[in-house]
XYZ file of C-alpha atoms in Angstrom:
642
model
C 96.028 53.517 91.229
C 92.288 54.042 91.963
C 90.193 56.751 90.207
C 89.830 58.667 93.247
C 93.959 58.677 93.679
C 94.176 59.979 89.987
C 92.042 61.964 90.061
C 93.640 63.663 94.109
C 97.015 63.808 92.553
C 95.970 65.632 89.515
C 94.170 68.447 92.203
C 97.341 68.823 94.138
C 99.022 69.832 90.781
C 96.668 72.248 90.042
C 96.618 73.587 93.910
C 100.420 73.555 93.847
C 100.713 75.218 90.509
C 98.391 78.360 92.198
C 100.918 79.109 94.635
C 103.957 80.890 92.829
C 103.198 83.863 90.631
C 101.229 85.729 93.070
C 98.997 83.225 94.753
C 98.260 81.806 90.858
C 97.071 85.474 89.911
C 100.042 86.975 87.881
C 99.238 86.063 83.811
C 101.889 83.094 83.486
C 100.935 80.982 86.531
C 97.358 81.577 85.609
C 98.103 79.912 82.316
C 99.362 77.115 83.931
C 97.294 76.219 86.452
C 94.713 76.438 84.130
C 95.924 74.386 81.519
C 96.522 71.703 84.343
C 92.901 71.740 85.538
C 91.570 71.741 81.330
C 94.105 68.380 81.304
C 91.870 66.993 84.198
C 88.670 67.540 82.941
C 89.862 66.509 79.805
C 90.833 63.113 81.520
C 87.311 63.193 83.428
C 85.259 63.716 79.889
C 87.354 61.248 77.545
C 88.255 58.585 80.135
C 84.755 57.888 81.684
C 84.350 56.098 85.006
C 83.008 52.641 84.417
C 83.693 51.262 87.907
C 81.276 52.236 90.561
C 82.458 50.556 93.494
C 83.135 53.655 95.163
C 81.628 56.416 93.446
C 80.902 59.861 94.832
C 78.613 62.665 93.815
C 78.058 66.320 95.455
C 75.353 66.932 97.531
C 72.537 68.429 96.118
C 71.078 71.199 97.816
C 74.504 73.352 97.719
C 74.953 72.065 94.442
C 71.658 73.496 93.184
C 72.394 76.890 95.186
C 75.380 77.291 93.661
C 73.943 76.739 90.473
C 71.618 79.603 91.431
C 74.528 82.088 92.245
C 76.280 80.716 88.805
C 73.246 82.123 86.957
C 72.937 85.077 88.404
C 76.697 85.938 87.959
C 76.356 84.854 83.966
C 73.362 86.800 83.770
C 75.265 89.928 85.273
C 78.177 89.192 82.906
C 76.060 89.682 79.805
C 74.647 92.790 80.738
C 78.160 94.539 82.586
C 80.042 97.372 81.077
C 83.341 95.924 80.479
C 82.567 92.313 78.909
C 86.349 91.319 79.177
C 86.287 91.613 82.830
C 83.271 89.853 83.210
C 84.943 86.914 81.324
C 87.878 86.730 84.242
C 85.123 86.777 86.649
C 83.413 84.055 84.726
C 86.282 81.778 84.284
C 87.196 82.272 88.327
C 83.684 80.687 89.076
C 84.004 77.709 86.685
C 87.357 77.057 87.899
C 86.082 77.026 91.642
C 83.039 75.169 90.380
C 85.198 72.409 88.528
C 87.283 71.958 91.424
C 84.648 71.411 93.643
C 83.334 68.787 91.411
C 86.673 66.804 90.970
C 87.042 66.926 94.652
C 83.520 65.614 95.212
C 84.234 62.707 92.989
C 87.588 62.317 94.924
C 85.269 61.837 98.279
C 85.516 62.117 101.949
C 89.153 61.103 101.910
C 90.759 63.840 99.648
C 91.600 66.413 102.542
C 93.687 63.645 104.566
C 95.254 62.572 100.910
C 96.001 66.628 100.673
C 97.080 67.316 103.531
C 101.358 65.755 103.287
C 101.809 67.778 99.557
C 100.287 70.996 100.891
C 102.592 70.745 104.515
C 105.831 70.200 102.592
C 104.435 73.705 100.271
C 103.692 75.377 103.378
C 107.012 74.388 104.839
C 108.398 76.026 101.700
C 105.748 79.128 101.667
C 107.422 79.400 105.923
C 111.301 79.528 104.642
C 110.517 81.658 101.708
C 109.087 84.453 104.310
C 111.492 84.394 106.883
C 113.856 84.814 103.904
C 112.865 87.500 102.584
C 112.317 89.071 106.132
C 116.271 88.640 107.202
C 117.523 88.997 104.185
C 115.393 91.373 101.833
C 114.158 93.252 104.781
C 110.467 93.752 104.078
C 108.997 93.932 107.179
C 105.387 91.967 106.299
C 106.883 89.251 104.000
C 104.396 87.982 101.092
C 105.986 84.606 99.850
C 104.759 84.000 96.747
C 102.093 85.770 97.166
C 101.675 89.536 96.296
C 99.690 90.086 99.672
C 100.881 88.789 102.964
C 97.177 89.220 104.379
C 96.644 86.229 101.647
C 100.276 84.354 102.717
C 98.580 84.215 106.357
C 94.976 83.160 105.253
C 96.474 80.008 103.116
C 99.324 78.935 105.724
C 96.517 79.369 107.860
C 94.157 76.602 105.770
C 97.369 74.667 105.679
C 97.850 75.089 109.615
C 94.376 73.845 110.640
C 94.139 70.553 107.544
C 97.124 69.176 109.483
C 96.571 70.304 113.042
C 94.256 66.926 113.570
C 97.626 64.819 112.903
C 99.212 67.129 116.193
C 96.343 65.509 118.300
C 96.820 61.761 117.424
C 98.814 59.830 120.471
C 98.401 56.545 117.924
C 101.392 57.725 115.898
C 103.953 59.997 117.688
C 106.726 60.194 114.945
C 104.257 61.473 112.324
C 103.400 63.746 114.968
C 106.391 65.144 115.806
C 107.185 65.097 111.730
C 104.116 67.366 111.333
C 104.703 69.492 114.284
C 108.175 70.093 113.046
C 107.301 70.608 109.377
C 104.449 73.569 110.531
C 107.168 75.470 112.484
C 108.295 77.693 109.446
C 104.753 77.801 108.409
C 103.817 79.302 111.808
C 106.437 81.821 111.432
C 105.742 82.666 108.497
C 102.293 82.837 109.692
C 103.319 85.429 112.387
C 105.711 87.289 110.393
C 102.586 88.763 107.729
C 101.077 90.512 110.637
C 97.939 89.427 109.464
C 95.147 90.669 112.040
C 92.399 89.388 109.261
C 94.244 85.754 109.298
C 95.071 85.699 112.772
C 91.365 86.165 113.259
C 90.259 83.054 111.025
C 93.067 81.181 112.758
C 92.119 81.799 115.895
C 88.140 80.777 115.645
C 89.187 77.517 112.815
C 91.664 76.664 116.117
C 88.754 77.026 118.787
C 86.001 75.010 116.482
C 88.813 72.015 116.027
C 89.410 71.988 119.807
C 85.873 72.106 120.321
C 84.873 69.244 118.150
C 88.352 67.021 118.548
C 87.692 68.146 122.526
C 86.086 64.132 123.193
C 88.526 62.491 121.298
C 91.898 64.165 122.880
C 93.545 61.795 125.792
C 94.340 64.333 129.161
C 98.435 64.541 127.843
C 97.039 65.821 124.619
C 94.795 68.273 126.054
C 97.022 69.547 127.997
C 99.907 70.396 125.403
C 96.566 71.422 123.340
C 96.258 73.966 125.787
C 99.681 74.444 125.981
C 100.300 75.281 122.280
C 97.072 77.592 122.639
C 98.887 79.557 125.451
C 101.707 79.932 123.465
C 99.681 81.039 120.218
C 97.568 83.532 121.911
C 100.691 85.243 123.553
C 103.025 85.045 120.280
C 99.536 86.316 118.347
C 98.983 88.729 120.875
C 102.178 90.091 120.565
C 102.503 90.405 116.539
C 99.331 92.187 117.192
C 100.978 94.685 119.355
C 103.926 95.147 117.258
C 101.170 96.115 114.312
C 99.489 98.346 116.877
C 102.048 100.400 117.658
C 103.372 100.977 114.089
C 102.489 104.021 112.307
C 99.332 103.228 110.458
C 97.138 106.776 109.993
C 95.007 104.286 107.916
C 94.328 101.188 110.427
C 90.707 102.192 110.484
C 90.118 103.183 106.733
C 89.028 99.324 106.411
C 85.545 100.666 107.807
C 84.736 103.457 105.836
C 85.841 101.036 102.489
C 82.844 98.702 103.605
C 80.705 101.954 104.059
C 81.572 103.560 100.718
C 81.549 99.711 99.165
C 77.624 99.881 100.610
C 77.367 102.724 98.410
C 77.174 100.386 95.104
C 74.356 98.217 96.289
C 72.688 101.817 97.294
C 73.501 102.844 93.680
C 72.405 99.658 91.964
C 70.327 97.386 94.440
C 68.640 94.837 92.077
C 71.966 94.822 89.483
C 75.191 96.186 91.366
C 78.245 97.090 89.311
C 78.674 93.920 87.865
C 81.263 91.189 88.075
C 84.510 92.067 88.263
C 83.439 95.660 87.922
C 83.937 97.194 91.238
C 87.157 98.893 90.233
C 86.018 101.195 88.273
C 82.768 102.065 90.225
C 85.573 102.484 93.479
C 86.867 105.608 92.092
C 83.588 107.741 92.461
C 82.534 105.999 96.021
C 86.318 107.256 97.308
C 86.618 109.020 100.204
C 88.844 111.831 101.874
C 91.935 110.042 103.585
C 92.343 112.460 106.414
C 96.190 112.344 106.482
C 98.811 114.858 105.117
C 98.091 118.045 102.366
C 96.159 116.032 99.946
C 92.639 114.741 100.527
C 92.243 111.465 97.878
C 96.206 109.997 97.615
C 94.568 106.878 98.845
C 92.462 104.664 96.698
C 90.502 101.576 96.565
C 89.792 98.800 94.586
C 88.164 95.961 96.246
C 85.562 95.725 98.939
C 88.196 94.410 101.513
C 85.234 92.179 102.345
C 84.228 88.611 100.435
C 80.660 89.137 102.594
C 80.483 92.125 100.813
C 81.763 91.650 97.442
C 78.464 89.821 95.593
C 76.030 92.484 97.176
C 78.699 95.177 95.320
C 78.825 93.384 91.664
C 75.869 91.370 91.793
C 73.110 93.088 93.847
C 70.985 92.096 96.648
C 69.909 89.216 94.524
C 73.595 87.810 94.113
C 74.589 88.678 97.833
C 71.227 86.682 99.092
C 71.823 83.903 96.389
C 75.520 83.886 97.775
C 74.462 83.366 101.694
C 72.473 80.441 100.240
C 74.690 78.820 99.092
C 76.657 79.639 101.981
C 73.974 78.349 104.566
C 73.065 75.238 102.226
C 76.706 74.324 103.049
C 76.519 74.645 106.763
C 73.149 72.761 106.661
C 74.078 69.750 104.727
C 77.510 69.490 106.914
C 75.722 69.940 110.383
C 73.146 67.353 109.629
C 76.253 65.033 108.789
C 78.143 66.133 111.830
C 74.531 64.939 113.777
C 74.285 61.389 112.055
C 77.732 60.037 112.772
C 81.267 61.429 113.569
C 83.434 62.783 110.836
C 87.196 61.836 110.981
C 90.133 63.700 111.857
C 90.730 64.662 108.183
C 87.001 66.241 108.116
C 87.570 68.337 111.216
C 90.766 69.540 110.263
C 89.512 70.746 106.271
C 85.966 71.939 108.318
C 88.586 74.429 110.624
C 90.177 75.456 107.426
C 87.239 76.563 106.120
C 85.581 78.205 109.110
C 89.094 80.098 109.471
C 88.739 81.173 105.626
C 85.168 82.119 106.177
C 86.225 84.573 108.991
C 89.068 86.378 107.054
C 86.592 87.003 104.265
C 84.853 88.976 106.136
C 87.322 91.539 106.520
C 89.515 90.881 103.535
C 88.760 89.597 99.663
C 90.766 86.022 99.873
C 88.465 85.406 96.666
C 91.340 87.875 94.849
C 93.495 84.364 95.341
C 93.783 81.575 93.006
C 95.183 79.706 95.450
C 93.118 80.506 97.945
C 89.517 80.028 96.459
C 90.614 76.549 94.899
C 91.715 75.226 98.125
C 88.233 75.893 99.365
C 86.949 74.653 96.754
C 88.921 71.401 96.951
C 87.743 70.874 100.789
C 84.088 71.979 100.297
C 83.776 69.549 97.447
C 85.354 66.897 99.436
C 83.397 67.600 102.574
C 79.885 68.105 100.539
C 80.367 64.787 98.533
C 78.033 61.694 99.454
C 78.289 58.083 97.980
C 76.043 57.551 94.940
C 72.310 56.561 95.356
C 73.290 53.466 93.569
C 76.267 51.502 93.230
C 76.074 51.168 89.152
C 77.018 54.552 87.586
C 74.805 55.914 84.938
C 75.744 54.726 81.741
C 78.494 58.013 80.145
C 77.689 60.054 77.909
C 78.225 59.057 73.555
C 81.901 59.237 72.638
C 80.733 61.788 70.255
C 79.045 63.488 73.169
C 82.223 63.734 74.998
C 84.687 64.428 72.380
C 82.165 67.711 71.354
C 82.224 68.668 75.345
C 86.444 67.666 74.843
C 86.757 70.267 72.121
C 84.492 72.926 73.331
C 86.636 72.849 76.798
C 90.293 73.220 75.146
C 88.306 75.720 72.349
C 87.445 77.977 75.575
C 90.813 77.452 76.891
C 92.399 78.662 73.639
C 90.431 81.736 73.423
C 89.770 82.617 77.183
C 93.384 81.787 78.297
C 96.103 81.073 75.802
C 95.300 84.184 73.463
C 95.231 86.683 76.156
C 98.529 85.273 77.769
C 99.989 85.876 73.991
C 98.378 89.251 73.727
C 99.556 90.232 77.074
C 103.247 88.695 76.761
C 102.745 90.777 73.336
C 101.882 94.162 75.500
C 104.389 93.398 78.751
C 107.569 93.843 76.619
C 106.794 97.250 74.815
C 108.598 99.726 76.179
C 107.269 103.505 77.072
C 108.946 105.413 74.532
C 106.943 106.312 71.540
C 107.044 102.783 69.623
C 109.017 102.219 65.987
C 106.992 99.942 63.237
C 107.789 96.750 64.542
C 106.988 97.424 68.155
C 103.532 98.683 66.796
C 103.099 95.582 64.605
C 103.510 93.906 67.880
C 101.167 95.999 69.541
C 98.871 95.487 67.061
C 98.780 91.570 66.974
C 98.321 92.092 70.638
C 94.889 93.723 69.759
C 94.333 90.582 67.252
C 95.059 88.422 70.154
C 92.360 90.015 72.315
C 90.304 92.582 70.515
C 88.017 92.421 73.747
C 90.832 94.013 76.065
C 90.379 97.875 76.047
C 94.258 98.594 76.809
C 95.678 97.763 73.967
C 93.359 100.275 71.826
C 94.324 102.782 74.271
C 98.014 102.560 73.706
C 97.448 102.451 69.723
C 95.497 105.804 69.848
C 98.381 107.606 71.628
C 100.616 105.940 69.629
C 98.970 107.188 66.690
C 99.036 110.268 67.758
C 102.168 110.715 68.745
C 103.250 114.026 69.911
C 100.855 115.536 66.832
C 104.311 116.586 64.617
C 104.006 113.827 62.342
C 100.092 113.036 61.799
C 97.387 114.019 59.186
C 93.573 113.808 59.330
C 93.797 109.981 58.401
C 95.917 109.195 61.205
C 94.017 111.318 63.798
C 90.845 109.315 61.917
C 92.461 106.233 62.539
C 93.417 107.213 66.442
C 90.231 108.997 67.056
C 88.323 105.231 66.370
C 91.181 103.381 68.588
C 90.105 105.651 71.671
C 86.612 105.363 70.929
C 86.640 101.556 70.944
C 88.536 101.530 74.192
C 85.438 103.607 75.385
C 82.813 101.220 73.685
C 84.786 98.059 75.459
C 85.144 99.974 78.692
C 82.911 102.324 79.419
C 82.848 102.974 82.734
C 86.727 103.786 82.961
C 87.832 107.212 82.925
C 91.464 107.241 81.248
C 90.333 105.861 78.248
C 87.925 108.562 77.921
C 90.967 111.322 78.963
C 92.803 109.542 75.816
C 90.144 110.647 73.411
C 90.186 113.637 74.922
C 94.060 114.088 74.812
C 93.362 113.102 70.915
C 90.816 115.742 70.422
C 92.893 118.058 72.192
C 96.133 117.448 69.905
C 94.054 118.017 67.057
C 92.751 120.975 67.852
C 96.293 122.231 68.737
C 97.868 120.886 65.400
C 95.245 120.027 62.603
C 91.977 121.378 63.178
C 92.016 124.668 65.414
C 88.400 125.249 65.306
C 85.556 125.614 68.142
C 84.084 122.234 67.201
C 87.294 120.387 67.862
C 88.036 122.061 70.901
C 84.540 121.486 72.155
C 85.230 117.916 71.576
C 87.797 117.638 73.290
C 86.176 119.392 76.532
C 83.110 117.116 76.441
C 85.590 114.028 76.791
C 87.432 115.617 79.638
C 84.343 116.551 81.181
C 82.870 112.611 80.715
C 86.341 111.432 82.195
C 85.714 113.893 84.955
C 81.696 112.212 85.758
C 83.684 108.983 85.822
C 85.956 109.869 88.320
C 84.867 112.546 90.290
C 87.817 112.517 92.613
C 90.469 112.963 90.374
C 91.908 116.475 89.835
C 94.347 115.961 87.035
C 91.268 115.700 84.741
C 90.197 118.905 85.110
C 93.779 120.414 85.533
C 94.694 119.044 82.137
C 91.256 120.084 81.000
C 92.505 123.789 82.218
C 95.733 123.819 80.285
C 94.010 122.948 76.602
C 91.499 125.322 77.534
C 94.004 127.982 77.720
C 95.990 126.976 75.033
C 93.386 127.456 72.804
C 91.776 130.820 74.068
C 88.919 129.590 76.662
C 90.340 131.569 79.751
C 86.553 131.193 81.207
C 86.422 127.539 80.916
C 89.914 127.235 82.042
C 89.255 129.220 85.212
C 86.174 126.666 85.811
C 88.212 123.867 85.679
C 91.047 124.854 87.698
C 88.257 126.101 90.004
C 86.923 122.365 89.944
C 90.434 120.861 90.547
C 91.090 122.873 93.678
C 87.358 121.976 94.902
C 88.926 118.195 94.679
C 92.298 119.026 96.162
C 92.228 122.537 97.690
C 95.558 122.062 98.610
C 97.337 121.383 95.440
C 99.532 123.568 93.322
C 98.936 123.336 89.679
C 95.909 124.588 90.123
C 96.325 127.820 91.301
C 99.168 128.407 88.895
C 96.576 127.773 86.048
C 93.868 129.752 87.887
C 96.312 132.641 88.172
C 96.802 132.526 84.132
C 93.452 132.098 83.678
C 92.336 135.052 85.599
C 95.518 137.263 84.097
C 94.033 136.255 80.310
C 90.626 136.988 81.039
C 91.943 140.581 82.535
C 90.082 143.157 85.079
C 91.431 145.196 87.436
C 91.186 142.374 90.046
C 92.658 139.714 87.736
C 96.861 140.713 88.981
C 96.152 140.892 92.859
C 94.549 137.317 92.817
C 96.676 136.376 90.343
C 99.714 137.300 92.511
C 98.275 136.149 95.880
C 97.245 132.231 94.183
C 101.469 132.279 93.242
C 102.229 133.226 96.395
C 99.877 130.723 98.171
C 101.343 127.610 95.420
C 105.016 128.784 96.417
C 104.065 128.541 99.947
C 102.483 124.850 100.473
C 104.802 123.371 97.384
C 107.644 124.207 100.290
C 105.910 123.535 102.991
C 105.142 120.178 101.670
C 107.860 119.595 99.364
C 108.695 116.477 101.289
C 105.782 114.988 100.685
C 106.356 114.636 97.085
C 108.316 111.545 97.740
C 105.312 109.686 98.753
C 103.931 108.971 94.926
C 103.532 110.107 91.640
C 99.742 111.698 92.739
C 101.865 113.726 95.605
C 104.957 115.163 93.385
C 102.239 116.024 90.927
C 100.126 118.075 92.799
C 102.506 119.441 95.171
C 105.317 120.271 92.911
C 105.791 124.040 91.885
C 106.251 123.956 87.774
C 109.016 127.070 87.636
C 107.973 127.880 84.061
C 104.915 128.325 84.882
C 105.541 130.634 87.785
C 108.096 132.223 85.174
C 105.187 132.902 82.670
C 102.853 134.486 85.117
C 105.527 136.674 86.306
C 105.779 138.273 83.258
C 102.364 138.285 82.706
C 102.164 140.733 85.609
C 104.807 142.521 84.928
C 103.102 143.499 81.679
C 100.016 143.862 83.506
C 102.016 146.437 85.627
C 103.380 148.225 83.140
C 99.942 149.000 81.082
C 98.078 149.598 83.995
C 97.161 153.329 84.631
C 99.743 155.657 86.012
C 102.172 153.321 85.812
């Protein structure tokens, strides 16, 4: 076995491990596909190549852009808010980055050596879906993936690397092998619903026909065109069937990219940082339009890779991105010009060009699987035979063994400790924890001290429900909360935590002004952090009343039905509010804000069903309601002439 084979077979393992656990995403598959790709480059650093027969290096123009964007992501990492984030983003890059070297050491020939492992995966990916379309009923199967927008885009890769095999006459029973193998894959393909896919299928299919266009004898153009025909029409109708389904949100897509716009407005030269557009996405949301509530629809991502670097890196990452992008498209045009690339090429070139057209309107870089495929190809495609035929002489064996350890060190701490820490986490249950469930969550935090979570859950816990504390423990909770704030700036629940802290204390230890003014200025930093949340300032209202603030209450509640001017615990607390401030004008808008909650918690009581967001803000609390009553009824009854 060559070093090229070796060296193929050990990137199909790692390409094959991506696929289960949601596209190579969910915490145990990451582990493993990561440990398989540190056992390569283990191989690569402590085995050295000594045989240059047929040695091949990446192309250096892309390689130096991408070192460009590399820097400029690092650079971002050191300076963004949440450092454990940036890590994740981090290792994503240098995984993408060390497949795209392996490849380019693999050469020209690794998409056609790729292409039988990823067909019978495909094949597999195909069954799975219309599996779990008869028999689990979901109408956009997934796979193994936890999107079926990312299903489509990677059958879709798979599709168009072994569509050149479907146009070779030389070999008709591996053709009619192939064609047969990609028929679950295409309906697979079909059944995600995938406009974003089908796109990026559609132009990868027309740039293969256009470059394999010389090549095809007149019977295989003519069941090219035939299969086309058929595509376009079964496409065209999956399309329709998405059409007319009930989708108030089919054009939300477009305001995400304009709100997403709104991070490079708010940080041109730096944007959020990597892997911290989450947290930025819950001040650039947007009223959904549909139903009582205005913000029961969130965002995350950009829904747009074009996007994405402009949003966490600034214009200079977005620019240094299209670079690298172009520097690609350079290098494999001028190769394209000086002689003709084989069927293999074409066939991992569509692949690409169909991924490249689905990032535009979706984030495909969310995908394990997906980004290290493209990697794989673009390496492969982007590699070049050495200058000269005699490698450079490798690196010391001391040299090596230093890079050796440093690798598996990073894997340790990077990979295998948060995987323990997390496994740690994952199997606590809700309920307030006993001493060895808190030992556990505590080696969780030993694991990875740089996760803010886990500090969160050990300041509540601490806490408890405030019965069973004293100033040491509220000591001791107060600094868990605040580290999760130091790790995580930026994210507004762990600031409502030290709130809830503050709040508990002033209700059970320290009733005092100072305490309860602590515990507003958290809520009210929770609330600048997410501006379009309204249970921030309606829990802000309830501890304000509770500890005789009926003025700030009345401003929060006020702030909370500003957000959501539909929603029901507001006006309940606004009502209170008003009733404990008193005035003669306090019990007639006290009793018209109960009416007005009982009306639109019926009228939209069947809304409540749609999420835990809906059923809280549209739900009528009877106690409450039963509290204010008699509030008025005292009011009533003291009022002159009664």
């Amino acid at each position: 076995m060559t070093r090229a084979t070796a060296l193929g077979a050990g990137l199909v393992l790692v390409l094959l491990a991506a696929l289960p656990g949601e596209g190579g995403a969910a915490p145990t598959a990451l582990l493993l596909w990561h440990g398989l790709l540190v056992l390569l480059l283990l191989g690569l650093l402590l085995a050295p190549d000594r045989n240059g027969a047929s040695r091949h290096v990446p192309a250096p123009v892309p390689l130096a852009a991408l070192g460009v964007y590399l820097a400029l992501a690092f650079a971002g990492a050191v300076r963004a808010p949440y450092g454990y984030a940036a890590l994740i983003q981090l290792l994503e890059l240098g995984a993408f980055t060390a497949v795209a070297l392996v490849a380019a050491r693999c050469g020209p020939t690794l998409p056609a050596r790729l292409a039988l492992p990823l067909l019978l995966a495909a094949t597999a990916e195909g069954a799975l879906a219309l599996g779990q379309r008869l028999v689990d009923g979901q109408p956009r199967p997934p796979g193994t993936f936890l999107n079926p927008n990312h299903l489509a885009a990677w059958l879709a890769l798979v599709i168009l690397l072994n569509a050149p095999a479907l146009l070779d006459d030389r070999n008709l029973r591996r053709k009619a092998l192939v064609a047969l193998a990609l028929l679950p894959a295409l309906a697979g393909f079909l059944l995600t619903g995938s406009r974003g896919a089908l796109l990026g299928l559609a132009a990868g299919a027309g740039w293969l026909a256009l470059a394999s266009w010389r090549g095809m004898s007149r019977a295989t153009r003519r069941v090219a065109l035939a299969v086309a025909l058929v595509a376009v029409i079964a496409g065209g109708w999956r399309v329709a069937e998405r059409l007319h389904e009930a989708d108030p949100y089919r054009w939300h897509r477009l305001r995400i990219w304009r709100a997403s716009l709104g991070a490079v407005a708010d940080a041109p030269w730096t944007g959020t940082g990597p892997r911290q557009f989450v947290a930025a996405a819950r001040n650039l949301n947007f009223p959904d339009g549909e139903g009582p509530l205005r913000f029961d629809r969130g965002f995350s991502t950009t829904h747009s890779d074009l996007l994405r670097p402009f949003a966490e890196l600034g214009l200079p990452g977005g620019l240094a991105m299209l670079a690298a992008v172009a520097a690609c498209g350079i290098v494999l045009a001028r190769r394209r010009r000086d002689g003709t690339p084989g069927p293999a090429h074409n066939g991992a070139l569509a692949a690409l060009v169909a991924l490249g057209v689905q990032a535009l309107v979706d984030n495909p870089s969310e995908r394990p699987a997906l980004y290290l495929l493209a990697a794989a190809l673009l390496g492969s495609l982007l590699s070049r035979p050495a200058a000269s035929s005699t490698p450079p002489a490798p690196a010391s064996p001391r040299w090596r063994a230093a890079l050796a350890l440093a690798l598996l060190g990073t894997f340790l701490a990077a990979d295998v400790a948060p995987y323990l820490s997390w496994r740690a986490l994952s199997g606590l249950p809700q309920r307030p924890l006993d001493a060895s469930e808190m030992e556990r969550l505590d080696r969780a935090i030993r694991l990875n001290p740089a996760h803010a979570e886990p500090w969160r859950r050990r300041a509540r816990e601490l806490a408890g429900d405030g019965t069973r504390w004293d100033a040491n423990v509220y000591a001791a909770a107060r600094e868990a909360a605040e580290r999760a704030i130091r790790l995580q700036p930026a994210e507004a629940r762990h600031r409502m935590t030290a709130a809830w802290v503050e709040a508990l204390a002033c209700r059970t230890l320290f009733p005092d002004t100072a305490t309860r003014a602590r515990a507003a200025a958290r809520y009210r930093e929770a609330e600048a952090r997410s501006r379009h949340d309204p249970a921030i300032p309606i829990e802000l209202a309830r501890f304000l009343l509770d500890t005789g603030d009926p003025v700030g209450a009345r401003r929060a509640a006020e702030r909370a039905l500003a957000i959501e001017p539909r929603a029901v615990p507001p006006r309940l607390l606004l009502a209170d509010a008003l009733l404990e401030q008193g005035g003669p004008w306090a019990a007639p808008r006290a009793r018209k804000l109960i009416d007005e909650a009982r009306e639109l918690a019926g009228r939209w009581s069947h809304r409540t069903a749609d999420g835990l967001y809906s059923a809280r803000l549209l739900t009528l609390d009877a106690a409450a309601v039963a509290r204010i009553e008699r509030k008025l009824a005292d009011a009533a009854a003291t009022a002159p002439g009664a």
